[in-house]
Coordinates of C-alpha atoms in Angstrom, one line a residue:
M1 CA 130.0 130.9 22.3
R2 CA 128.0 128.0 21.0
R3 CA 130.9 125.6 21.5
F4 CA 131.2 126.8 25.1
L5 CA 127.5 126.0 25.8
V6 CA 128.0 122.5 24.3
I7 CA 131.0 121.9 26.7
V8 CA 129.0 123.0 29.8
V9 CA 126.0 120.8 28.9
G10 CA 128.3 117.8 28.4
L11 CA 130.1 118.4 31.7
A12 CA 126.7 118.6 33.5
M13 CA 125.5 115.4 32.0
A14 CA 128.7 113.6 32.9
A15 CA 128.4 114.8 36.5
G16 CA 124.7 113.6 36.7
V17 CA 125.7 110.1 35.4
G18 CA 128.5 110.0 38.0
V19 CA 126.1 110.8 40.9
V20 CA 123.7 108.1 39.8
I21 CA 126.5 105.5 39.5
Y22 CA 127.8 106.5 43.0
R23 CA 124.4 106.1 44.6
K24 CA 123.9 102.7 43.1
V25 CA 127.3 101.5 44.3
E26 CA 126.6 102.8 47.9
A27 CA 123.2 101.1 47.9
K28 CA 124.7 97.8 46.8
R29 CA 127.4 98.1 49.5
A30 CA 124.9 98.8 52.2
A31 CA 122.7 95.9 51.1
A32 CA 125.7 93.6 51.1
G33 CA 126.8 94.8 54.5
A34 CA 123.3 94.1 56.0
A35 CA 123.0 90.7 54.3
G36 CA 126.5 89.7 55.4
G37 CA 126.0 90.6 59.0
N38 CA 128.6 93.4 59.1
R39 CA 131.2 91.2 57.3
G40 CA 134.4 93.0 57.2
R41 CA 134.2 94.6 60.6
A42 CA 136.0 93.0 63.5
P43 CA 133.9 91.5 66.3
V44 CA 133.7 93.4 69.6
A45 CA 134.8 91.7 72.8
V46 CA 132.1 92.1 75.4
E47 CA 131.1 90.9 78.8
V48 CA 127.7 89.5 79.3
A49 CA 125.3 88.4 82.1
T50 CA 122.3 86.2 82.2
V51 CA 118.8 87.6 82.3
R52 CA 117.3 86.0 85.5
Q53 CA 114.0 85.6 87.2
A54 CA 114.5 86.6 90.9
P55 CA 112.9 88.6 93.7
I56 CA 114.0 92.2 94.1
R57 CA 113.3 94.9 96.6
D58 CA 113.5 98.7 96.5
V59 CA 114.9 99.5 99.9
R60 CA 116.0 102.8 101.4
L61 CA 118.4 103.2 104.3
L62 CA 117.4 106.4 106.2
S63 CA 118.9 108.1 109.2
G64 CA 116.6 109.2 112.0
T65 CA 116.3 110.3 115.6
L66 CA 114.3 108.7 118.4
R67 CA 111.9 110.7 120.5
A68 CA 109.4 109.9 123.2
N69 CA 105.9 109.0 122.1
T70 CA 104.6 111.5 124.7
Q71 CA 106.6 113.9 126.9
F72 CA 105.3 116.6 129.3
S73 CA 106.4 118.4 132.4
V74 CA 104.8 118.1 135.8
A75 CA 104.6 121.6 137.3
S76 CA 103.5 123.2 140.5
K77 CA 100.0 124.8 140.2
V78 CA 100.6 127.1 143.2
A79 CA 103.5 129.0 144.7
G80 CA 105.4 127.7 147.7
R81 CA 108.4 125.8 149.0
L82 CA 108.9 122.2 147.7
E83 CA 108.8 120.2 150.9
A84 CA 109.4 116.7 149.4
L85 CA 110.1 115.1 146.0
A86 CA 109.8 111.4 146.0
V87 CA 111.1 110.5 142.4
H88 CA 114.4 110.6 140.6
V89 CA 115.5 110.4 137.0
G90 CA 114.6 107.0 135.6
D91 CA 111.9 106.2 138.1
S92 CA 108.7 104.7 136.8
I93 CA 105.4 106.3 137.8
R94 CA 101.8 105.6 137.2
R95 CA 98.8 107.8 136.4
G96 CA 97.7 109.9 139.4
Q97 CA 100.7 109.0 141.5
E98 CA 101.8 111.7 144.0
I99 CA 105.5 112.5 143.4
G100 CA 105.9 115.3 145.9
H101 CA 104.3 118.1 147.9
L102 CA 104.6 121.7 148.9
E103 CA 104.3 123.3 152.3
S104 CA 100.6 123.5 153.0
E105 CA 100.0 125.4 156.3
E106 CA 99.0 128.6 154.5
Y107 CA 96.5 126.8 152.3
V108 CA 95.1 124.8 155.3
Q109 CA 94.4 128.1 157.1
R110 CA 92.6 129.4 154.0
V111 CA 90.4 126.3 154.0
E112 CA 89.6 126.8 157.7
Q113 CA 88.8 130.4 157.2
A114 CA 86.5 129.6 154.3
R115 CA 84.8 126.9 156.3
A116 CA 84.2 129.4 159.2
E117 CA 82.8 132.0 156.9
L118 CA 80.5 129.4 155.5
Q119 CA 79.2 128.6 158.9
V120 CA 78.5 132.3 159.6
A121 CA 76.6 132.5 156.4
Q122 CA 74.6 129.4 157.2
A123 CA 73.8 130.8 160.7
S124 CA 72.5 134.0 158.9
V125 CA 70.3 131.9 156.8
E126 CA 68.8 130.3 159.8
Q127 CA 68.3 133.7 161.5
Y128 CA 66.5 135.1 158.5
R129 CA 64.4 132.0 158.1
R130 CA 63.0 132.4 161.6
A131 CA 62.5 136.1 161.0
L132 CA 60.6 135.2 157.9
E133 CA 58.3 132.9 159.8
Q134 CA 57.6 135.7 162.3
A135 CA 57.0 138.2 159.6
Q136 CA 54.6 135.7 157.9
R137 CA 52.6 135.3 161.1
E138 CA 52.4 139.0 161.6
F139 CA 51.2 139.5 158.1
D140 CA 48.5 136.8 158.5
R141 CA 47.3 138.4 161.8
A142 CA 47.2 141.9 160.2
K143 CA 45.3 140.5 157.2
A144 CA 42.7 138.8 159.5
L145 CA 42.2 141.9 161.6
R146 CA 41.8 144.0 158.5
E147 CA 39.1 141.7 157.2
K148 CA 37.3 142.2 160.5
K149 CA 37.8 146.0 160.2
I150 CA 39.8 146.0 163.4
A151 CA 43.3 146.9 161.8
S152 CA 43.8 149.7 159.4
Q153 CA 45.0 149.4 155.9
A154 CA 48.3 151.0 156.9
E155 CA 49.0 148.3 159.4
L156 CA 48.3 145.6 156.8
D157 CA 50.6 147.4 154.3
A158 CA 53.4 147.7 156.9
A159 CA 53.1 144.0 157.8
E160 CA 53.3 143.0 154.1
S161 CA 56.3 145.3 153.5
H162 CA 58.1 143.7 156.5
L163 CA 57.4 140.3 155.1
Q164 CA 58.8 141.1 151.7
I165 CA 62.0 142.6 153.2
T166 CA 62.5 139.6 155.3
E167 CA 62.1 137.3 152.3
A168 CA 64.7 139.3 150.4
N169 CA 67.1 139.1 153.3
E170 CA 66.7 135.4 153.4
K171 CA 67.6 135.2 149.7
V172 CA 70.7 137.3 150.3
A173 CA 71.7 135.0 153.1
L174 CA 71.2 132.0 150.8
A175 CA 73.3 133.6 148.1
Q176 CA 76.1 134.3 150.7
V177 CA 76.0 130.6 151.7
A178 CA 76.5 129.6 148.0
Q179 CA 79.3 132.1 147.8
R180 CA 81.0 130.8 150.9
Q181 CA 80.6 127.3 149.7
A182 CA 82.4 128.2 146.4
A183 CA 85.1 129.9 148.3
L184 CA 85.6 126.8 150.5
R185 CA 85.8 124.6 147.4
A186 CA 88.4 127.0 145.9
A187 CA 90.4 126.9 149.0
E188 CA 90.3 123.1 149.1
V189 CA 91.4 122.9 145.5
Q190 CA 94.3 125.3 146.3
L191 CA 95.2 123.0 149.1
S192 CA 95.1 119.9 146.9
Y193 CA 97.5 121.7 144.5
T194 CA 100.2 121.4 147.2
R195 CA 100.2 117.7 146.3
V196 CA 102.3 117.3 143.1
V197 CA 100.6 114.6 141.0
A198 CA 101.6 113.1 137.7
F199 CA 98.5 112.8 135.5
W200 CA 97.7 111.9 131.9
E201 CA 94.7 110.7 130.0
D202 CA 95.7 107.1 129.3
T203 CA 93.9 104.9 131.9
S204 CA 95.2 101.5 130.9
A205 CA 97.0 99.4 133.4
E206 CA 100.1 99.4 131.3
A207 CA 100.2 103.2 131.1
V208 CA 103.6 103.6 132.9
R209 CA 105.8 106.6 132.3
V210 CA 109.4 107.4 133.3
V211 CA 110.9 110.4 134.9
G212 CA 113.1 111.9 132.2
E213 CA 114.5 115.0 134.0
R214 CA 114.4 116.5 137.4
F215 CA 114.5 120.3 137.3
V216 CA 114.4 121.2 141.1
D217 CA 115.4 119.7 144.4
E218 CA 113.6 119.7 147.8
G219 CA 113.5 123.0 149.5
A220 CA 113.3 125.0 146.2
M221 CA 110.9 128.0 146.2
L222 CA 108.5 127.6 143.3
K223 CA 106.2 129.9 141.5
A224 CA 103.0 128.7 139.9
N225 CA 103.6 126.6 136.8
D226 CA 107.3 126.1 137.5
P227 CA 108.3 122.7 136.1
I228 CA 109.5 120.1 138.6
V229 CA 110.1 116.9 136.5
S230 CA 109.6 115.8 132.9
V231 CA 107.7 112.6 132.2
V232 CA 108.2 110.5 129.1
Q233 CA 106.6 107.5 127.5
L234 CA 109.2 105.0 126.2
D235 CA 106.9 102.2 125.0
P236 CA 106.2 102.6 122.2
I237 CA 108.9 105.0 121.1
V238 CA 108.9 107.1 117.9
S239 CA 111.6 107.4 115.3
V240 CA 111.5 110.5 113.0
V241 CA 113.0 110.3 109.5
Q242 CA 112.9 112.4 106.4
V243 CA 111.9 111.1 102.9
T244 CA 112.5 112.8 99.6
E245 CA 110.0 113.9 97.1
R246 CA 110.7 110.9 94.9
E247 CA 110.1 108.4 97.8
Y248 CA 107.1 110.2 99.3
P249 CA 104.4 108.7 97.1
M250 CA 105.5 105.2 98.0
V251 CA 105.4 105.7 101.8
R252 CA 102.2 104.7 103.5
V253 CA 100.9 104.5 107.1
G254 CA 101.2 101.0 108.4
Q255 CA 104.3 100.0 106.4
T256 CA 106.7 97.8 108.4
T257 CA 110.3 99.0 108.9
E258 CA 113.4 97.8 110.6
L259 CA 115.7 99.9 112.8
T260 CA 119.2 99.5 114.1
C261 CA 121.3 101.7 116.3
D262 CA 125.0 101.9 117.4
A263 CA 124.0 101.3 121.1
F264 CA 122.9 97.7 120.3
P265 CA 125.0 96.4 117.4
G266 CA 123.4 93.3 115.7
R267 CA 120.0 93.9 117.3
V268 CA 117.1 94.8 114.9
F269 CA 113.9 96.5 116.1
T270 CA 110.7 96.4 114.2
G271 CA 108.4 99.4 113.7
S272 CA 105.5 100.6 111.6
I273 CA 104.9 104.0 110.0
L274 CA 102.5 105.9 112.3
R275 CA 102.2 109.3 110.6
V276 CA 103.3 110.8 107.2
A277 CA 103.5 114.6 107.0
P278 CA 101.0 116.1 104.5
L279 CA 103.6 118.5 103.2
L280 CA 107.2 118.8 102.1
R281 CA 109.6 121.5 103.2
E282 CA 110.4 123.9 100.4
T283 CA 114.1 124.2 101.4
S284 CA 114.9 120.4 101.3
R285 CA 111.9 118.9 99.4
E286 CA 111.6 116.4 102.2
A287 CA 108.7 115.2 104.3
Q288 CA 108.7 114.0 107.9
V289 CA 107.7 110.4 108.7
E290 CA 107.1 109.1 112.2
I291 CA 107.7 105.4 112.9
E292 CA 106.3 103.7 116.0
V293 CA 108.6 101.1 117.5
A294 CA 107.8 98.6 120.3
N295 CA 110.1 99.2 123.2
A296 CA 108.9 97.0 126.0
D297 CA 112.3 96.7 127.7
H298 CA 112.9 100.5 127.4
A299 CA 116.2 99.8 125.6
L300 CA 115.7 102.6 123.1
K301 CA 115.9 106.1 124.5
P302 CA 114.8 109.5 123.1
G303 CA 117.7 111.2 121.3
M304 CA 119.4 108.1 120.0
F305 CA 120.5 108.0 116.4
V306 CA 119.0 105.2 114.4
R307 CA 119.2 103.8 110.9
V308 CA 115.8 102.8 109.4
T309 CA 115.5 100.3 106.6
L310 CA 112.3 101.2 104.6
E311 CA 111.1 98.9 101.9
L312 CA 109.3 100.9 99.2
A313 CA 108.5 98.2 96.8
R314 CA 108.9 94.4 96.3
R315 CA 108.6 91.9 93.4
D316 CA 108.7 88.3 94.4
T317 CA 109.4 87.3 90.8
A318 CA 110.9 89.8 88.4
T319 CA 113.1 89.9 85.3
V320 CA 116.4 91.1 86.6
V321 CA 119.6 92.3 84.7
P322 CA 122.7 94.2 85.9
V323 CA 122.3 98.0 85.9
S324 CA 125.4 98.2 83.7
A325 CA 123.5 96.4 80.9
I326 CA 121.0 99.3 80.5
V327 CA 122.3 101.9 78.0
R328 CA 120.8 104.8 76.2
R329 CA 120.5 105.1 72.5
G330 CA 118.9 108.4 71.5
E331 CA 115.7 108.8 73.4
D332 CA 115.4 105.1 74.3
Q333 CA 116.8 103.1 77.2
G334 CA 117.6 99.5 76.3
V335 CA 119.9 96.5 76.4
F336 CA 121.9 94.7 73.8
L337 CA 120.5 91.1 73.7
V338 CA 123.0 88.5 72.5
D339 CA 122.2 85.9 69.9
S340 CA 124.5 83.2 71.2
A341 CA 124.2 81.0 68.0
A342 CA 125.1 83.8 65.6
K343 CA 127.3 85.7 68.1
T344 CA 125.6 89.0 67.3
V345 CA 123.7 91.5 69.3
R346 CA 120.4 93.3 69.0
F347 CA 119.3 96.5 70.7
V348 CA 116.0 96.1 72.6
P349 CA 114.3 99.1 74.2
V350 CA 113.2 98.3 77.8
Q351 CA 111.2 99.9 80.6
P352 CA 113.3 99.7 83.8
G353 CA 111.5 99.2 87.2
I354 CA 113.0 98.7 90.6
Q355 CA 116.7 99.3 90.9
A356 CA 118.4 97.7 93.9
G357 CA 122.2 98.1 94.1
D358 CA 123.7 96.9 90.8
Q359 CA 120.6 95.0 89.7
A360 CA 117.6 96.4 87.9
E361 CA 114.1 95.1 87.1
I362 CA 112.9 95.0 83.5
V363 CA 109.2 95.7 83.5
S364 CA 108.8 95.2 79.7
P365 CA 109.3 93.6 77.3
E366 CA 109.9 90.0 78.4
L367 CA 113.6 89.1 78.1
S368 CA 115.6 85.9 78.3
G369 CA 119.1 84.9 77.4
L370 CA 122.3 87.0 77.7
V371 CA 122.7 90.8 77.8
V372 CA 125.9 92.8 77.3
T373 CA 127.3 94.4 80.4
M374 CA 130.5 95.9 79.1
G375 CA 131.5 97.2 75.6
Q376 CA 128.1 98.6 74.5
H377 CA 129.6 101.8 73.3
L378 CA 131.1 99.9 70.3
L379 CA 127.9 98.1 69.4
D380 CA 125.0 98.6 67.1
D381 CA 122.3 96.2 65.7
G382 CA 123.7 93.1 64.1
R383 CA 127.3 93.7 65.3
A384 CA 129.3 90.6 65.8
V385 CA 130.7 90.0 69.3
L386 CA 133.3 87.9 71.1
L387 CA 131.7 86.2 74.1
P388 CA 133.6 85.2 77.3
A389 CA 134.5 81.5 77.7
A390 CA 131.3 79.4 78.3
T391 CA 130.8 77.4 81.5
P392 CA 129.9 73.7 81.3
G393 CA 126.3 74.7 81.5
G394 CA 126.6 76.7 78.3
A395 CA 126.2 80.2 79.8
A396 CA 128.8 82.9 79.9
G397 CA 131.0 82.2 82.9
S398 CA 131.7 85.8 84.0
A399 CA 128.1 86.9 83.8
V400 CA 126.4 85.0 86.6
Q401 CA 129.4 85.0 88.9
S402 CA 129.6 88.8 88.9
T403 CA 125.9 89.2 89.6
P404 CA 124.9 88.9 93.3
P405 CA 121.4 87.7 94.2
A406 CA 118.9 90.5 93.7
A407 CA 117.0 89.7 96.9
A408 CA 120.2 90.4 99.0
I409 CA 120.8 93.8 97.6
Q410 CA 119.5 96.9 99.3
K411 CA 119.7 100.4 97.8
A412 CA 121.0 103.0 100.2

């Protein structure tokens, strides 16, 4: 039993010595590898690009629809037969212009009847005025006779009562005159409604509208409020687009945009953001944006499909690298920066900014030199690399040639 314990203790001591020796050997090997710059591992062939200082824009290409800045229907305010309609689709009209009229004989007769009734009421007023003057004289006479004890109190009271009744009758007649005057004005208004007039609030001389649709023809029987034509404003015209939740905070009223449409290939229209919806739809997480577009020649029409180029951000001078140069290592995004003299790489965590096409802005830290754009999955800090053939200027030839100017790139 004692011999067995001695053997176990000896084996344990031997194992402990072996572990200590193994750890020392591994530590020396790791130190030698770090000092020797990964000697013993084959260099990785990579492609690189030059870190550049260039302008970059964050641009969105959105699809939208044009609609009229204002649109309304001109309707008949009274019932009747449309006797004449003087405008057609596409005609320009001005504020207050008469565009048609309804048959008016019935309304003319109503005006004449109301005018005649007013004259009768005015004659009644004149009659009661004279009666009031007579009643006033009789009352004054009765009052004087009573003071002289010639007339009785009953005669004075009767004269006073007659005077009061006559005054009341005159007030009734005056009220009837006011009533007949109101009826005459109403009849005249009804008659004026037989004239179909296009009216809107804008009083400027340039406030021209266009007939968009014509709903009825001459001779049609109309009810009150039946639409006759639609009127639209084409200058300016409004484009409606949708922006996503990510883009929404960068959209502001007054931002300049550019629009193109299939109807006019090669022509660019300029607009500015007029309104931004204060909410996003829950179903799509998008908000509506209205863009006002100058349209003096009325080339653009409501209902046209347009493509809107919206610039969300711009840097006139930015540190730019290809998007393919940015990789993730653990929780960090970064690039492998090349040490051209030692032909090794170093991972540098970065904060990306604007991404436009295949180019990305590096907000921090400051970078210069070459970054790896292909082969990063085989790299770690200090790894040796094989660089592409250098150009006469000393930079990697394939890097700059494969990187288009950032300013010319737009993100769809």
